[in-house]
Amino acid sequence: MIPAAFDYVRAGSAAEAISLIGQHGDEAKFLAGGHSLLPLMKLRLAAPSVLVDIGRVSDLSYIKDAGDHIAIGALTRHMDVETSAVLQEHVPLLAHAAGHVGDPQVRHRGTIGGSIAHADPASDLPATTLALGATYIAQGPNGTREIAAADFYQGFLESALAADEMLTEIRVPKMQGAGWSFQKFNRRAQDWAIVGVAAWRRNGDSGVALVNMGSTPILATSVSGALAQGASVSDAAQLAAEEAEPQSDLNASPEYRVHLAKVLVRRALEAASA
Amino acid sequence: MKISVTVNGVVHESDVEPRTLLVHYVREVVGLTGTNIGCDTSSCGACSVHVNGEAVKSCTMLAVQADGQSITTIEGMATDGVLHPMQQAFMENHGLQCGYCTPGMVMAATSLLKENPNPTEEEVRLGLEGNLCRCTGYHNIVKSVLAAAAGQ
Ligand SMILES: Cc1cc2nc3c(=O)[nH]c(=O)nc-3n(C[C@H](O)[C@H](O)[C@H](O)COP(=O)(O)OP(=O)(O)OC[C@H]3O[C@@H](n4cnc5c(N)ncnc54)[C@H](O)[C@@H]3O)c2cc1C
Ligand code: FES
Ligand code: FES
């Protein structure tokens, strides 16, 4: 299948991309790796009239140690997140989760910024960065602002980004030796999760987020609250779906998703506590 | 839009519609039909080519995104009539049945060995997770890739 016709412009920098998006208005979209947008355009579920290609803004492809956090450029590809020695040392949960996105071909093109900006509740990196308490940096015509991951996801494929704002950086706190686990339940290796869990735990602190358990990635705050008050892993895992509003689709009913969430949160916390 | 793409070492200058997918450019504009299209959903990997040496699904990339880049297709694998060792390994280990998935399998497998020259059987299976074989001939495909890895 072939997308509907559109105009294509290539940006050399974030500032140029933002000004191009501004000139072309609502019908324009950024194109990063294209691995969410192009499949939608091929199915004609999306038909932007202009694509502003940010794929060559290479100064936004980086992974830097910034002291208490790691700064990741929005255009960094999944493969580079997966294989980054800096992330494997300081944020191993994120490097590991990136290795579970799609398949190698997808990871050679798709970017962390595209994945987060797309705000798909079924995607792995929005929930993973949410569990880790990440901060996202958005750049617009009037400068930059910080958005906490917990405030970013507003609805199905809806984020706090304005149409003329570009996600430029993802800041992820170092995990400082926390135990962690990423659980992804799917039927075929390359697929999106039917339900997924990203979790970490260090002393009384924890972060647990759910993939595909609602219209946004879900922070399982009840689970973390129970753990902080000394609940056992299996008792805390019973609260896995408290914040969730799972949907029904071809793969699973809401009831089955709730069951999966409890089982996967328990497994994740057991692994993270070991 | 005018683009200049190096395909199998040869520079091609063309004028394409922005919506032209890389796979259609390779098959219909450059005329290399070894790269197959097996699905509409970025799932099967039959369309895999190398972009700057890494496997990507050419049905999920625009030709205009390949402007100025270097593409290798299955036709670019053999040199001077001698098959690439991966192609040879597929032949010797019966790594193909109908052959439809084979160009994509060979491109994905060579990209995998570049990143991981000595994969375990499990790593080969995971490394080929983006490629489907409708003949379900995975056993000998994996055997072929392991043979190619052992022979390099
Ligand atoms: C076969 C297949 C399997 C997949 N499996 C998985 C999976 O298992 N798990 C998973 O998490 N994902 C999966 N994906 C999706 C993949 O992770 C995508 O790469 C990712 O979701 C989008 O990143 P991208 O760079 O390709 O973005 P694009 O497709 O280029 O863009 C996506 C959206 O975000 C916007 N956008 C992109 N970058 C920015 C930016 N910097 N600032 C503002 N807006 C921006 C675009 O305008 C567009 O609306 C899969 C994709 C395919 C094709
Ligand atoms: S044709 Fe490209 S993945 Fe199937
Ligand atoms: S050999 Fe027939 S599809 Fe793989």
Coordinates of C-alpha atoms and ligand atoms in Angstrom, one line a residue:
Chain A
M1 CA 0.0 0.0 0.0
I2 CA 1.1 3.5 -0.8
P3 CA 0.5 6.6 1.4
A4 CA -1.6 9.5 0.1
A5 CA 0.4 12.2 -1.6
F6 CA 2.3 14.7 0.6
D7 CA 5.1 17.3 0.3
Y8 CA 8.4 16.5 1.9
V9 CA 10.9 18.8 3.4
R10 CA 14.1 17.9 5.2
A11 CA 15.3 19.9 8.3
G12 CA 18.9 20.3 9.1
S13 CA 18.4 21.4 12.7
A14 CA 15.7 21.4 15.4
A15 CA 15.2 25.1 15.0
E16 CA 14.7 24.7 11.3
A17 CA 12.3 21.8 11.8
I18 CA 10.2 23.8 14.3
S19 CA 10.0 26.8 11.9
L20 CA 9.0 24.5 9.0
I21 CA 6.3 22.9 11.1
G22 CA 5.1 26.3 12.1
Q23 CA 4.9 27.5 8.4
H24 CA 2.9 24.4 7.3
G25 CA 0.4 24.4 10.2
D26 CA -1.8 21.6 11.4
E27 CA -1.5 19.3 8.5
A28 CA 2.3 19.0 8.8
K29 CA 4.0 16.2 10.8
F30 CA 7.5 15.5 11.9
L31 CA 9.0 12.3 10.4
A32 CA 11.7 10.7 12.6
G33 CA 12.3 7.0 12.0
G34 CA 9.0 6.6 10.3
H35 CA 8.2 3.3 12.0
S36 CA 5.0 4.4 13.5
L37 CA 4.0 7.1 11.1
L38 CA 4.6 5.4 7.7
P39 CA 2.7 2.2 8.6
L40 CA -0.3 4.5 9.5
M41 CA 0.1 6.5 6.3
K42 CA 0.3 3.3 4.2
L43 CA -3.1 2.2 5.8
R44 CA -4.3 5.8 5.2
L45 CA -5.1 6.1 8.9
A46 CA -2.9 9.2 8.7
A47 CA -2.6 11.5 5.8
P48 CA -0.5 14.6 6.6
S49 CA 0.0 17.0 3.7
V50 CA 3.6 17.8 4.7
L51 CA 6.3 15.7 6.3
V52 CA 9.2 17.5 7.9
D53 CA 11.9 15.0 8.0
I54 CA 14.0 15.3 11.2
G55 CA 15.8 12.0 10.6
R56 CA 19.0 13.9 9.6
V57 CA 19.2 16.2 12.7
S58 CA 22.2 14.1 13.8
D59 CA 23.2 16.4 16.7
L60 CA 20.1 15.1 18.4
S61 CA 21.4 11.5 18.3
Y62 CA 23.5 11.1 21.5
I63 CA 23.6 9.4 24.9
K64 CA 25.5 11.5 27.5
D65 CA 26.3 11.0 31.2
A66 CA 25.0 14.2 32.9
G67 CA 25.8 13.4 36.5
D68 CA 22.6 12.3 38.2
H69 CA 20.9 11.4 34.9
I70 CA 21.6 10.2 31.4
A71 CA 20.6 12.6 28.6
I72 CA 19.4 10.9 25.4
G73 CA 18.8 12.8 22.2
A74 CA 15.3 12.4 20.7
L75 CA 16.7 11.1 17.4
T76 CA 18.7 8.3 19.1
R77 CA 17.6 5.0 17.5
H78 CA 16.4 2.0 19.5
M79 CA 19.5 0.0 18.4
D80 CA 21.8 2.7 19.9
V81 CA 19.8 2.8 23.1
E82 CA 19.9 -1.0 23.4
T83 CA 23.7 -1.3 22.8
S84 CA 24.8 1.8 24.7
A85 CA 27.5 1.0 27.4
V86 CA 26.5 4.1 29.3
L87 CA 22.8 3.0 29.5
Q88 CA 23.7 -0.6 30.2
E89 CA 25.7 0.6 33.2
H90 CA 23.4 3.3 34.6
V91 CA 19.9 2.6 33.2
P92 CA 20.0 -1.1 32.3
L93 CA 16.2 -1.3 32.3
L94 CA 15.9 1.1 29.4
A95 CA 18.7 -0.5 27.4
H96 CA 17.0 -3.9 27.9
A97 CA 13.5 -2.6 27.0
A98 CA 14.8 -0.9 23.8
G99 CA 16.1 -4.4 22.7
H100 CA 12.5 -5.6 22.9
V101 CA 11.1 -3.0 20.5
G102 CA 9.9 -4.8 17.3
D103 CA 12.8 -6.5 15.5
P104 CA 16.3 -5.5 14.5
Q105 CA 15.2 -3.8 11.3
V106 CA 12.7 -1.7 13.3
R107 CA 15.4 -0.9 15.8
H108 CA 17.7 0.3 13.0
R109 CA 15.2 3.0 12.1
G110 CA 12.9 3.8 15.0
T111 CA 13.9 6.5 17.5
I112 CA 13.2 6.9 21.2
G113 CA 11.8 10.4 20.6
G114 CA 9.4 9.1 17.9
S115 CA 8.3 6.4 20.2
I116 CA 7.6 8.8 23.1
A117 CA 6.0 11.5 20.9
H118 CA 3.7 9.0 19.3
A119 CA 2.4 8.2 22.9
D120 CA 1.2 4.7 22.0
P121 CA 0.1 2.9 25.2
A122 CA 1.2 -0.4 23.5
S123 CA 4.8 0.8 23.0
D124 CA 7.6 -0.2 25.3
L125 CA 9.6 3.0 25.8
P126 CA 6.8 5.3 27.0
A127 CA 6.0 3.0 29.9
T128 CA 9.7 2.3 30.6
T129 CA 10.6 5.9 30.8
L130 CA 7.5 6.6 32.9
A131 CA 8.5 3.9 35.4
L132 CA 12.0 5.5 35.6
G133 CA 10.6 9.0 36.3
A134 CA 12.1 10.5 33.2
T135 CA 11.8 14.1 32.1
Y136 CA 11.2 15.1 28.5
I137 CA 12.6 18.3 26.9
A138 CA 10.4 20.0 24.3
Q139 CA 11.5 22.8 22.0
G140 CA 9.1 25.2 20.5
P141 CA 9.2 28.5 18.7
N142 CA 9.5 30.3 22.1
G143 CA 12.2 28.1 23.7
T144 CA 12.3 24.9 25.6
R145 CA 10.4 23.4 28.5
E146 CA 10.6 20.3 30.7
I147 CA 7.7 17.9 30.9
A148 CA 7.6 15.2 33.5
A149 CA 6.8 11.8 32.0
A150 CA 3.9 11.5 34.5
D151 CA 2.3 14.6 33.0
F152 CA 3.1 13.9 29.3
Y153 CA 0.6 11.2 28.3
Q154 CA -2.9 12.7 27.9
G155 CA -4.9 10.2 25.9
F156 CA -4.6 7.6 23.2
L157 CA -1.7 8.8 20.9
E158 CA -2.1 12.2 22.6
S159 CA 0.8 13.9 24.4
A160 CA 1.4 17.3 26.1
L161 CA 3.4 18.4 23.0
A162 CA 2.0 21.3 21.1
A163 CA 1.8 20.8 17.3
D164 CA 4.8 23.1 16.8
E165 CA 6.9 21.6 19.6
M166 CA 9.6 19.0 19.0
L167 CA 10.8 16.5 21.6
T168 CA 14.5 17.0 21.7
E169 CA 15.8 15.2 24.8
I170 CA 14.9 12.4 27.3
R171 CA 16.5 12.7 30.7
V172 CA 16.5 9.4 32.7
P173 CA 17.7 9.3 36.3
K174 CA 20.5 6.9 37.0
M175 CA 19.2 3.7 38.6
Q176 CA 22.0 3.5 41.2
G177 CA 22.0 -0.3 41.4
A178 CA 18.2 -0.7 41.7
G179 CA 16.9 -4.2 40.9
W180 CA 14.8 -4.2 37.7
S181 CA 12.8 -6.2 35.3
F182 CA 11.0 -5.8 32.0
Q183 CA 8.2 -8.3 31.2
K184 CA 6.6 -8.4 27.8
F185 CA 3.8 -10.8 27.0
N186 CA 3.2 -11.3 23.3
R187 CA 2.4 -14.1 20.9
R188 CA 5.1 -13.5 18.3
A189 CA 8.6 -12.3 19.0
Q190 CA 8.4 -9.0 17.0
D191 CA 4.9 -8.0 18.2
W192 CA 3.8 -5.2 20.5
A193 CA 3.0 -6.4 24.1
I194 CA -0.4 -7.7 24.9
V195 CA 0.6 -6.5 28.4
G196 CA 4.0 -5.3 29.4
V197 CA 5.6 -4.3 32.7
A198 CA 8.7 -2.1 33.4
A199 CA 9.7 -2.2 37.1
W200 CA 12.6 -1.2 39.3
R201 CA 13.0 -1.4 43.1
R202 CA 15.6 0.0 45.5
N203 CA 15.0 -0.3 49.3
G204 CA 11.5 1.2 49.9
D205 CA 11.5 3.0 46.5
S206 CA 10.0 1.5 43.3
G207 CA 8.6 2.4 40.0
V208 CA 6.2 0.2 38.1
A209 CA 4.6 1.1 34.7
L210 CA 2.2 -0.9 32.5
V211 CA 2.2 -1.3 28.7
N212 CA -1.1 -1.6 26.9
M213 CA -3.3 -1.4 30.0
G214 CA -5.3 1.7 29.0
S215 CA -5.3 4.6 26.6
T216 CA -2.0 5.8 28.0
P217 CA 1.0 4.1 29.6
I218 CA 0.0 3.6 33.2
L219 CA 2.0 4.3 36.4
A220 CA 1.0 1.6 38.9
T221 CA 1.2 3.9 41.9
S222 CA -0.8 1.6 44.2
V223 CA 1.8 -1.1 43.8
S224 CA 4.6 1.2 44.7
G225 CA 2.6 2.6 47.6
A226 CA 2.0 -0.9 49.0
L227 CA 5.6 -1.8 48.7
A228 CA 6.7 1.4 50.5
Q229 CA 4.4 0.3 53.4
G230 CA 6.0 -3.1 53.5
A231 CA 3.6 -5.2 51.6
S232 CA 4.9 -8.4 50.2
V233 CA 5.5 -8.7 46.4
S234 CA 2.5 -11.0 45.9
D235 CA 0.2 -8.7 47.8
A236 CA 1.4 -5.6 46.1
A237 CA 1.1 -7.3 42.7
Q238 CA -2.7 -7.8 43.4
L239 CA -3.0 -4.0 43.0
A240 CA -1.4 -4.0 39.5
A241 CA -4.5 -2.9 37.7
E242 CA -5.8 -0.3 40.2
E243 CA -4.9 2.6 37.9
A244 CA -5.5 0.8 34.6
E245 CA -8.5 0.9 32.2
P246 CA -7.6 -1.9 29.9
Q247 CA -9.3 -2.2 26.5
S248 CA -10.5 -5.2 24.6
D249 CA -8.9 -6.0 21.2
L250 CA -8.2 -9.0 19.0
N251 CA -5.6 -10.3 21.4
A252 CA -7.2 -10.1 24.8
S253 CA -10.3 -9.1 26.9
P254 CA -10.0 -6.5 29.7
E255 CA -10.3 -9.3 32.3
Y256 CA -7.5 -11.3 30.7
R257 CA -5.3 -8.2 30.6
V258 CA -6.0 -7.5 34.3
H259 CA -5.0 -11.1 35.1
L260 CA -1.8 -10.8 33.0
A261 CA -0.9 -7.5 34.7
K262 CA -1.1 -9.0 38.1
V263 CA 1.0 -12.0 37.1
L264 CA 3.6 -10.0 35.2
V265 CA 3.9 -7.3 38.0
R266 CA 4.5 -10.2 40.5
R267 CA 7.2 -11.7 38.2
A268 CA 8.8 -8.3 37.6
L269 CA 8.9 -7.5 41.3
E270 CA 10.3 -10.9 42.2
A271 CA 13.1 -10.4 39.6
A272 CA 13.7 -6.8 40.8
S273 CA 13.9 -7.9 44.4
A274 CA 16.3 -10.8 43.8
Chain B
M1 CA 11.8 15.3 -5.8
K2 CA 15.3 14.7 -7.1
I3 CA 17.3 12.1 -5.2
S4 CA 20.7 10.5 -5.6
V5 CA 21.0 7.1 -4.1
T6 CA 24.0 4.7 -4.3
V7 CA 22.5 1.2 -5.0
N8 CA 24.9 -1.7 -5.0
G9 CA 27.8 0.7 -5.5
V10 CA 26.2 2.6 -8.5
V11 CA 24.9 6.1 -8.1
H12 CA 21.3 6.5 -9.4
E13 CA 19.8 10.0 -9.9
S14 CA 16.1 10.0 -10.1
D15 CA 13.0 12.2 -9.7
V16 CA 10.5 10.5 -7.4
E17 CA 7.2 11.4 -5.7
P18 CA 7.9 11.8 -2.0
R19 CA 5.4 9.0 -1.2
T20 CA 7.4 6.5 -3.2
L21 CA 8.5 3.7 -0.8
L22 CA 12.1 2.6 -1.0
V23 CA 11.0 -0.9 -2.0
H24 CA 9.1 0.4 -5.0
Y25 CA 12.0 2.7 -5.9
V26 CA 14.4 -0.3 -5.8
R27 CA 12.1 -2.6 -7.8
E28 CA 10.4 -0.2 -10.3
V29 CA 12.8 2.8 -10.7
V30 CA 16.2 1.0 -10.4
G31 CA 14.7 -2.2 -11.8
L32 CA 16.1 -4.6 -9.2
T33 CA 13.3 -7.1 -8.5
G34 CA 15.2 -9.4 -6.1
T35 CA 13.8 -7.5 -3.2
N36 CA 10.3 -8.9 -2.5
I37 CA 7.1 -7.4 -0.9
G38 CA 5.4 -9.9 1.3
C39 CA 3.0 -7.9 3.4
D40 CA 1.5 -4.5 3.9
T41 CA 2.2 -4.2 7.6
S42 CA 6.0 -4.0 8.1
S43 CA 5.9 -7.5 9.5
C44 CA 7.4 -10.0 7.1
G45 CA 10.9 -8.7 6.3
A46 CA 10.9 -10.0 2.7
C47 CA 11.7 -6.4 1.7
S48 CA 14.8 -6.1 3.8
V49 CA 17.8 -4.3 2.3
H50 CA 20.8 -2.7 3.8
V51 CA 20.9 1.1 4.3
N52 CA 24.5 2.1 5.1
G53 CA 25.2 -1.5 6.0
E54 CA 22.3 -2.2 8.3
A55 CA 19.1 -4.2 7.5
V56 CA 15.9 -2.2 7.3
K57 CA 12.5 -2.9 5.9
S58 CA 12.4 -1.1 2.6
C59 CA 8.5 -1.0 2.6
T60 CA 8.7 1.2 5.8
M61 CA 11.1 3.8 4.4
L62 CA 10.6 6.5 1.8
A63 CA 12.9 6.7 -1.2
V64 CA 13.4 10.3 -0.3
Q65 CA 14.8 9.3 3.1
A66 CA 17.4 7.3 1.2
D67 CA 18.7 10.3 -0.7
G68 CA 22.4 10.5 -0.3
Q69 CA 22.6 7.1 1.4
S70 CA 24.1 3.8 0.3
I71 CA 21.7 0.8 -0.3
T72 CA 22.6 -2.8 -0.8
T73 CA 20.1 -5.2 -2.2
I74 CA 20.3 -9.0 -2.7
E75 CA 21.7 -8.3 -6.2
G76 CA 24.7 -6.6 -4.6
M77 CA 25.7 -9.5 -2.5
A78 CA 27.6 -11.7 -5.0
T79 CA 30.9 -10.4 -6.3
D80 CA 32.2 -11.2 -9.8
G81 CA 29.7 -14.1 -10.1
V82 CA 30.8 -15.7 -6.8
L83 CA 27.9 -16.0 -4.2
H84 CA 28.2 -14.2 -0.9
P85 CA 29.2 -16.7 1.8
M86 CA 25.7 -16.3 3.3
Q87 CA 24.0 -17.1 0.0
Q88 CA 26.4 -20.1 -0.4
A89 CA 25.5 -21.3 3.1
F90 CA 21.7 -21.0 2.3
M91 CA 22.3 -23.1 -0.8
E92 CA 24.4 -25.8 1.0
N93 CA 22.1 -26.1 4.0
H94 CA 18.7 -26.0 2.1
G95 CA 17.9 -22.7 3.7
L96 CA 15.2 -22.1 1.2
Q97 CA 12.0 -23.8 0.0
C98 CA 10.0 -21.5 -2.3
G99 CA 12.6 -18.8 -1.9
Y100 CA 10.2 -15.9 -1.4
C101 CA 11.6 -14.9 2.0
T102 CA 15.2 -15.7 1.1
P103 CA 16.4 -12.3 -0.2
G104 CA 15.2 -10.7 3.0
M105 CA 16.5 -13.5 5.2
V106 CA 20.0 -13.2 3.6
M107 CA 20.0 -9.4 4.1
A108 CA 18.9 -9.7 7.7
A109 CA 21.3 -12.5 8.5
T110 CA 24.4 -10.6 7.0
S111 CA 23.4 -7.5 9.0
L112 CA 23.1 -9.7 12.1
L113 CA 26.6 -11.3 11.7
K114 CA 28.0 -7.8 11.3
E115 CA 26.7 -6.9 14.8
N116 CA 27.2 -10.3 16.3
P117 CA 29.8 -12.4 14.4
N118 CA 29.5 -15.5 16.6
P119 CA 25.8 -15.8 17.5
T120 CA 24.3 -18.7 19.4
E121 CA 21.4 -20.5 17.9
E122 CA 19.0 -18.5 20.1
E123 CA 20.6 -15.3 19.0
V124 CA 20.2 -16.2 15.4
R125 CA 16.5 -17.0 16.0
L126 CA 16.0 -13.6 17.8
G127 CA 18.1 -11.8 15.2
L128 CA 15.7 -13.0 12.5
E129 CA 12.5 -12.2 14.5
G130 CA 11.6 -9.6 11.8
N131 CA 11.6 -12.1 9.0
L132 CA 8.8 -14.6 8.4
C133 CA 9.0 -17.7 6.2
R134 CA 5.6 -18.8 4.9
C135 CA 7.1 -22.2 4.1
T136 CA 8.1 -22.3 7.8
G137 CA 11.6 -23.4 6.9
Y138 CA 13.2 -21.8 9.9
H139 CA 15.2 -24.9 11.0
N140 CA 17.5 -24.8 7.9
I141 CA 17.5 -21.0 7.7
V142 CA 19.0 -20.9 11.2
K143 CA 21.4 -23.8 10.3
S144 CA 22.5 -21.8 7.2
V145 CA 23.2 -18.7 9.3
L146 CA 25.2 -20.7 11.9
A147 CA 27.2 -22.3 9.0
A148 CA 27.9 -18.9 7.5
A149 CA 29.1 -17.6 10.9
A150 CA 31.3 -20.7 11.5
G151 CA 32.9 -20.3 8.0
Q152 CA 33.9 -16.6 8.3
Ligands
LIG1 C1 6.9 -4.1 12.6 C2 7.0 -3.1 13.8 C3 7.0 -3.6 15.1 C4 7.1 -2.7 16.1 N1 7.1 -3.2 17.4 C5 7.2 -2.4 18.4 C6 7.2 -2.9 19.8 O1 7.2 -4.1 20.0 N2 7.3 -2.0 20.8 C7 7.3 -0.7 20.6 O2 7.4 0.1 21.5 N3 7.3 -0.1 19.3 C8 7.2 -1.0 18.3 N4 7.2 -0.4 17.0 C9 7.2 1.0 16.8 C10 8.6 1.6 16.8 O3 9.1 1.6 18.1 C11 8.6 3.0 16.3 O4 10.0 3.2 15.9 C12 8.4 4.1 17.2 O5 7.1 3.9 17.9 C13 8.2 5.5 16.5 O6 9.5 6.0 16.4 P1 9.9 6.6 15.0 O7 11.2 7.3 15.2 O8 9.9 5.6 13.9 O9 8.8 7.8 14.8 P2 7.9 8.2 13.5 O10 7.1 7.1 13.0 O11 8.8 9.0 12.6 O12 7.0 9.3 14.3 C14 5.9 8.9 15.1 C15 5.1 10.1 15.6 O13 5.8 10.9 16.4 C16 6.1 12.2 15.9 N5 7.4 12.5 16.2 C17 8.5 11.8 15.9 N6 9.7 12.3 16.4 C18 9.3 13.5 17.1 C19 10.0 14.4 17.8 N7 11.3 14.3 18.1 N8 9.2 15.5 18.4 C20 7.9 15.5 18.2 N9 7.2 14.6 17.4 C21 7.9 13.6 16.9 C22 5.7 12.1 14.4 O14 5.3 13.3 13.9 C23 4.7 11.0 14.4 O15 3.4 11.5 14.7 C24 7.1 -1.3 15.9 C25 7.1 -0.8 14.6 C26 7.0 -1.7 13.5 C27 7.0 -1.1 12.1
FES2 S1 7.0 -6.2 2.8 FE1 8.2 -5.1 4.1 S2 7.9 -6.1 6.0 FE2 6.6 -7.2 4.6
FES3 S1 11.2 -20.4 1.7 FE1 9.1 -20.0 1.2 S2 8.7 -18.2 2.4 FE2 10.6 -18.9 3.2

